[in-house]
Amino acid sequence: MFEGRKLALATMHQKEKVITPILENELKVKIVVPDNFNSDLFGTFTRDIKRIGTQQEAARKKAIAAMDILGYDLGVASEGSFGEDPSIPFVQSNLELVLLIDKKNNLEISGYAHSSKLKMEGLYVNSIDDVMTYAKKWGFPQYGIILRSNKNGKNRIYKDLYTENDLIITAKKLFSRPFTKKIFIEMDMRAHRNPTRMEVIKQATIDLIKNIKSTCPKCATPGFVITSIEKGLICKQCSLPTDLPKYEIYTCVKCKYSQKKLVTQYGKLANPRYCSQCNP
Ligand SMILES: [Zn+2]
Ligand SMILES: [Zn+2]
């Protein structure tokens, strides 16, 4: 379905380094990144440009923009988000989405990966020594560091700092402004300055390939994936249904054929620990 086709990859932060080898090898497509593609228009992690819509919508807009520039009917974009971990309260986690759009076959297939290793950290500091301390703590220079006059302002945001000297000169410049006692330092979450995030994007690309290879048993369309979950795994102790998933429902995006598969990761019966009767 994809072999020999050209695919537009929407990125300005070198995500092609991890995405291109996997997709070209697995799908036999030819990937092109449009020149000067400005993905910042669709939102930034530095809060100066707000993302409009959901993670899925942002990725879709980026992919379509790149496809339009190149005139292709196949495109991929990725979009990251940071928020509270769905399974561990108060722990921040990073969710990466890699989305493939195929206009010719009217398909949209997603791949996801999730990591709680990466935190989005930032704080006000009042000396150059503090700037250096936090920069080192957050892995500079392998990891990017951003200096800015305010946590949420649109002006004076310095992102392209590569050496200790860049940090010192920029911090001095910011501190020398009138009435400035503190400046804001934060981790750069852009993929090319954040190896941890780049790795999660790679995992999301691998998940995308897995989902593409999962085809509908009825019509063979790629992207036969879990679309919902049915709760009610039976408790080992009291035999009542728990909130743990019992079935995963797979649905074909094209012909709507669906299949129920038993969830196996929690065993045949639920641990009473997850039962609201036995462990209220
Ligand atoms: Zn189907
Ligand atoms: Zn029970």
Short mmCIF file of C-alpha atoms and ligand atoms in Angstrom, two decimals:
data_model
loop_
_atom_site.label_atom_id
_atom_site.label_comp_id
_atom_site.label_asym_id
_atom_site.label_seq_id
_atom_site.Cartn_x
_atom_site.Cartn_y
_atom_site.Cartn_z
CA MET A 1 0.00 0.00 0.00
CA PHE A 2 2.87 2.41 0.73
CA GLU A 3 5.78 0.97 -1.20
CA GLY A 4 7.52 3.36 -3.60
CA ARG A 5 5.44 6.37 -2.52
CA LYS A 6 6.83 9.71 -1.37
CA LEU A 7 6.06 10.73 2.18
CA ALA A 8 6.16 14.29 3.57
CA LEU A 9 7.63 14.47 7.07
CA ALA A 10 6.67 17.59 9.02
CA THR A 11 9.55 18.52 11.31
CA MET A 12 11.96 21.35 11.97
CA HIS A 13 13.65 19.79 14.97
CA GLN A 14 15.55 16.95 13.33
CA LYS A 15 13.00 14.29 14.20
CA GLU A 16 13.84 12.81 10.79
CA LYS A 17 16.96 11.37 12.44
CA VAL A 18 14.85 8.81 14.29
CA ILE A 19 11.70 8.67 12.14
CA THR A 20 13.16 8.39 8.61
CA PRO A 21 15.28 5.21 8.94
CA ILE A 22 12.40 3.30 10.57
CA LEU A 23 9.69 4.36 8.09
CA GLU A 24 11.87 4.05 4.97
CA ASN A 25 13.03 0.63 5.99
CA GLU A 26 9.65 -0.74 7.09
CA LEU A 27 7.31 0.90 4.56
CA LYS A 28 9.72 1.27 1.60
CA VAL A 29 8.67 4.90 1.17
CA LYS A 30 10.86 7.85 0.19
CA ILE A 31 10.79 10.52 2.91
CA VAL A 32 11.15 14.22 2.17
CA VAL A 33 11.23 16.99 4.79
CA PRO A 34 9.99 20.27 3.30
CA ASP A 35 12.61 23.06 3.37
CA ASN A 36 12.17 25.63 6.12
CA PHE A 37 9.13 23.88 7.57
CA ASN A 38 8.09 25.97 10.56
CA SER A 39 6.40 23.65 13.03
CA ASP A 40 6.56 26.38 15.71
CA LEU A 41 3.52 27.96 14.05
CA PHE A 42 1.51 25.04 15.46
CA GLY A 43 2.60 25.66 19.07
CA THR A 44 5.77 25.70 21.17
CA PHE A 45 6.82 24.22 24.50
CA THR A 46 8.05 27.68 25.54
CA ARG A 47 4.44 28.88 25.72
CA ASP A 48 5.00 31.85 23.39
CA ILE A 49 2.84 30.19 20.72
CA LYS A 50 -0.09 28.24 22.11
CA ARG A 51 -1.05 24.92 20.58
CA ILE A 52 -4.54 25.01 19.13
CA GLY A 53 -6.61 21.89 19.65
CA THR A 54 -5.63 18.45 20.90
CA GLN A 55 -2.34 16.65 20.40
CA GLN A 56 -3.98 14.65 17.59
CA GLU A 57 -5.32 17.77 15.87
CA ALA A 58 -1.95 19.54 16.07
CA ALA A 59 -0.17 16.55 14.52
CA ARG A 60 -2.82 16.31 11.79
CA LYS A 61 -2.45 20.02 10.91
CA LYS A 62 1.33 19.70 10.71
CA ALA A 63 1.21 16.58 8.52
CA ILE A 64 -1.31 18.16 6.14
CA ALA A 65 0.73 21.39 5.93
CA ALA A 66 3.85 19.42 4.96
CA MET A 67 1.88 17.34 2.42
CA ASP A 68 0.43 20.52 0.88
CA ILE A 69 3.87 22.15 0.55
CA LEU A 70 5.25 19.12 -1.31
CA GLY A 71 2.06 18.10 -3.09
CA TYR A 72 2.14 14.55 -1.66
CA ASP A 73 -0.81 12.43 -0.55
CA LEU A 74 1.13 10.73 2.26
CA GLY A 75 2.48 12.47 5.35
CA VAL A 76 3.73 11.99 8.90
CA ALA A 77 3.98 14.41 11.82
CA SER A 78 4.65 14.03 15.49
CA GLU A 79 3.47 15.95 18.51
CA GLY A 80 4.54 15.70 22.14
CA SER A 81 2.72 16.60 25.31
CA PHE A 82 3.55 16.81 28.98
CA GLY A 83 1.07 16.22 31.74
CA GLU A 84 0.24 14.16 34.76
CA ASP A 85 0.95 10.48 34.25
CA PRO A 86 -2.33 8.59 33.66
CA SER A 87 -1.25 5.76 35.97
CA ILE A 88 0.93 7.53 38.59
CA PRO A 89 -0.66 10.59 40.24
CA PHE A 90 1.54 13.73 40.59
CA VAL A 91 4.21 12.28 38.32
CA GLN A 92 4.74 14.19 35.11
CA SER A 93 4.98 12.19 31.96
CA ASN A 94 5.72 12.74 28.32
CA LEU A 95 3.37 11.35 25.67
CA GLU A 96 4.56 11.30 22.07
CA LEU A 97 2.31 10.76 19.09
CA VAL A 98 3.49 9.96 15.57
CA LEU A 99 0.63 10.24 13.08
CA LEU A 100 0.49 8.96 9.50
CA ILE A 101 -2.04 10.39 7.05
CA ASP A 102 -2.75 8.70 3.73
CA LYS A 103 -5.14 10.84 1.66
CA LYS A 104 -5.14 8.39 -1.26
CA ASN A 105 -6.52 5.57 0.87
CA ASN A 106 -8.34 7.82 3.33
CA LEU A 107 -6.42 6.48 6.35
CA GLU A 108 -5.10 7.95 9.55
CA ILE A 109 -2.95 5.73 11.80
CA SER A 110 -1.33 6.70 15.12
CA GLY A 111 1.62 5.44 17.13
CA TYR A 112 2.15 6.35 20.77
CA ALA A 113 4.91 6.13 23.36
CA HIS A 114 4.95 7.35 26.87
CA SER A 115 7.73 8.02 29.39
CA SER A 116 7.82 9.29 32.95
CA LYS A 117 11.60 9.84 32.79
CA LEU A 118 11.25 13.31 31.36
CA LYS A 119 10.13 16.28 33.42
CA MET A 120 9.56 19.76 32.12
CA GLU A 121 11.53 21.79 34.65
CA GLY A 122 12.11 25.50 35.01
CA LEU A 123 12.53 28.17 37.70
CA TYR A 124 13.57 31.72 38.44
CA VAL A 125 17.22 32.21 39.41
CA ASN A 126 19.04 35.32 40.56
CA SER A 127 22.68 34.69 39.69
CA ILE A 128 24.86 33.37 36.91
CA ASP A 129 26.15 30.73 39.34
CA ASP A 130 22.59 29.41 39.69
CA VAL A 131 22.21 29.38 35.91
CA MET A 132 25.31 27.18 35.63
CA THR A 133 24.23 24.91 38.51
CA TYR A 134 20.81 24.15 36.97
CA ALA A 135 22.17 23.90 33.44
CA LYS A 136 24.60 21.19 34.59
CA LYS A 137 21.95 19.47 36.69
CA TRP A 138 19.68 19.24 33.62
CA GLY A 139 22.39 17.79 31.41
CA PHE A 140 23.70 20.81 29.48
CA PRO A 141 25.20 20.80 26.86
CA GLN A 142 23.85 17.38 25.72
CA TYR A 143 20.43 18.71 26.77
CA GLY A 144 19.36 22.18 25.68
CA ILE A 145 18.77 24.99 28.17
CA ILE A 146 16.59 28.04 27.54
CA LEU A 147 17.11 31.41 29.22
CA ARG A 148 14.40 34.05 29.20
CA SER A 149 13.44 37.20 31.08
CA ASN A 150 10.03 35.85 32.16
CA LYS A 151 8.39 32.49 32.60
CA ASN A 152 5.55 33.28 30.21
CA GLY A 153 6.56 36.30 28.14
CA LYS A 154 6.84 36.26 24.36
CA ASN A 155 10.01 38.37 24.23
CA ARG A 156 13.64 37.72 25.11
CA ILE A 157 13.57 33.92 24.89
CA TYR A 158 17.03 32.52 24.12
CA LYS A 159 16.95 28.99 22.81
CA ASP A 160 20.05 28.47 20.75
CA LEU A 161 22.68 28.23 23.47
CA TYR A 162 25.27 25.54 22.85
CA THR A 163 28.25 26.32 25.11
CA GLU A 164 28.85 27.47 28.70
CA ASN A 165 30.03 30.73 27.23
CA ASP A 166 26.69 31.18 25.41
CA LEU A 167 24.92 30.70 28.74
CA ILE A 168 27.13 33.20 30.59
CA ILE A 169 26.90 35.90 27.91
CA THR A 170 23.13 35.52 27.59
CA ALA A 171 22.54 35.45 31.37
CA LYS A 172 24.69 38.60 31.77
CA LYS A 173 22.71 40.32 29.04
CA LEU A 174 19.39 39.45 30.70
CA PHE A 175 20.59 40.45 34.20
CA SER A 176 21.91 43.77 32.90
CA ARG A 177 18.43 44.97 31.93
CA PRO A 178 16.97 47.66 34.23
CA PHE A 179 15.26 46.40 37.41
CA THR A 180 16.17 42.79 36.67
CA LYS A 181 16.88 40.70 39.78
CA LYS A 182 15.86 37.31 38.44
CA ILE A 183 15.63 35.50 35.13
CA PHE A 184 13.92 32.25 34.13
CA ILE A 185 15.83 29.10 33.19
CA GLU A 186 14.16 25.99 31.77
CA MET A 187 14.88 22.71 30.01
CA ASP A 188 14.59 22.79 26.24
CA MET A 189 11.95 20.23 25.24
CA ARG A 190 12.54 20.47 21.49
CA ALA A 191 13.45 17.05 20.13
CA HIS A 192 16.88 17.98 18.74
CA ARG A 193 17.96 19.40 22.11
CA ASN A 194 16.47 16.65 24.24
CA PRO A 195 17.82 13.11 23.71
CA THR A 196 15.29 11.58 26.14
CA ARG A 197 12.40 12.98 24.13
CA MET A 198 14.00 11.91 20.86
CA GLU A 199 14.09 8.34 22.18
CA VAL A 200 10.36 8.46 23.09
CA ILE A 201 9.59 9.71 19.56
CA LYS A 202 11.54 6.74 18.21
CA GLN A 203 9.43 4.38 20.34
CA ALA A 204 6.23 6.06 19.08
CA THR A 205 7.44 5.51 15.49
CA ILE A 206 7.99 1.82 16.26
CA ASP A 207 4.46 1.68 17.69
CA LEU A 208 3.14 3.32 14.49
CA ILE A 209 4.79 0.59 12.40
CA LYS A 210 3.26 -2.07 14.64
CA ASN A 211 -0.19 -0.51 14.15
CA ILE A 212 0.27 -0.21 10.38
CA LYS A 213 1.24 -3.89 10.21
CA SER A 214 -1.86 -4.86 12.13
CA THR A 215 -4.36 -5.33 9.31
CA CYS A 216 -8.10 -5.90 9.32
CA PRO A 217 -8.92 -9.64 9.10
CA LYS A 218 -11.85 -8.83 6.82
CA CYS A 219 -10.60 -6.18 4.36
CA ALA A 220 -6.82 -6.14 5.05
CA THR A 221 -6.72 -2.37 5.67
CA PRO A 222 -3.74 -1.38 7.87
CA GLY A 223 -4.39 0.17 11.29
CA PHE A 224 -6.54 -2.51 12.91
CA VAL A 225 -5.99 -1.30 16.50
CA ILE A 226 -7.59 -1.11 19.93
CA THR A 227 -10.35 1.47 19.84
CA SER A 228 -11.92 0.79 23.23
CA ILE A 229 -11.72 -1.39 26.31
CA GLU A 230 -14.37 -3.36 28.12
CA LYS A 231 -13.92 -3.47 31.89
CA GLY A 232 -14.95 -6.30 34.18
CA LEU A 233 -12.15 -8.81 34.75
CA ILE A 234 -13.50 -11.21 37.41
CA CYS A 235 -12.01 -11.01 40.92
CA LYS A 236 -10.14 -14.13 42.02
CA GLN A 237 -11.55 -13.89 45.56
CA CYS A 238 -15.21 -12.84 45.29
CA SER A 239 -15.96 -13.58 41.61
CA LEU A 240 -17.45 -10.14 41.01
CA PRO A 241 -16.36 -7.98 38.08
CA THR A 242 -13.60 -5.44 38.80
CA ASP A 243 -12.65 -2.23 36.99
CA LEU A 244 -9.72 -3.99 35.31
CA PRO A 245 -10.10 -4.46 31.54
CA LYS A 246 -11.46 -7.79 30.36
CA TYR A 247 -11.58 -7.24 26.59
CA GLU A 248 -9.81 -5.02 24.13
CA ILE A 249 -11.99 -4.03 21.18
CA TYR A 250 -10.26 -3.72 17.80
CA THR A 251 -12.06 -1.84 15.02
CA CYS A 252 -11.23 -1.38 11.35
CA VAL A 253 -11.23 2.28 10.31
CA LYS A 254 -12.44 1.40 6.84
CA CYS A 255 -15.06 -1.38 7.02
CA LYS A 256 -15.88 -1.01 10.75
CA TYR A 257 -15.37 -4.74 11.35
CA SER A 258 -14.61 -5.25 15.03
CA GLN A 259 -13.13 -7.97 17.18
CA LYS A 260 -12.98 -8.57 20.93
CA LYS A 261 -9.75 -9.91 22.35
CA LEU A 262 -9.24 -11.11 25.92
CA VAL A 263 -6.81 -8.99 27.92
CA THR A 264 -4.06 -11.25 29.22
CA GLN A 265 -1.71 -8.90 31.04
CA TYR A 266 -3.56 -9.11 34.39
CA GLY A 267 -3.98 -12.89 34.35
CA LYS A 268 -7.19 -14.91 33.91
CA LEU A 269 -8.67 -13.54 37.13
CA ALA A 270 -8.13 -10.19 38.85
CA ASN A 271 -5.96 -9.74 41.91
CA PRO A 272 -8.35 -8.85 44.82
CA ARG A 273 -6.17 -5.75 45.36
CA TYR A 274 -7.97 -4.17 42.38
CA CYS A 275 -11.43 -5.27 43.54
CA SER A 276 -13.73 -2.62 45.05
CA GLN A 277 -15.54 -5.35 47.06
CA CYS A 278 -12.44 -7.03 48.54
CA ASN A 279 -10.27 -3.91 48.75
CA PRO A 280 -12.57 -0.89 48.97
ZN ZN B 1 -11.72 -3.76 7.45
ZN ZN B 2 -13.26 -9.28 45.00
#
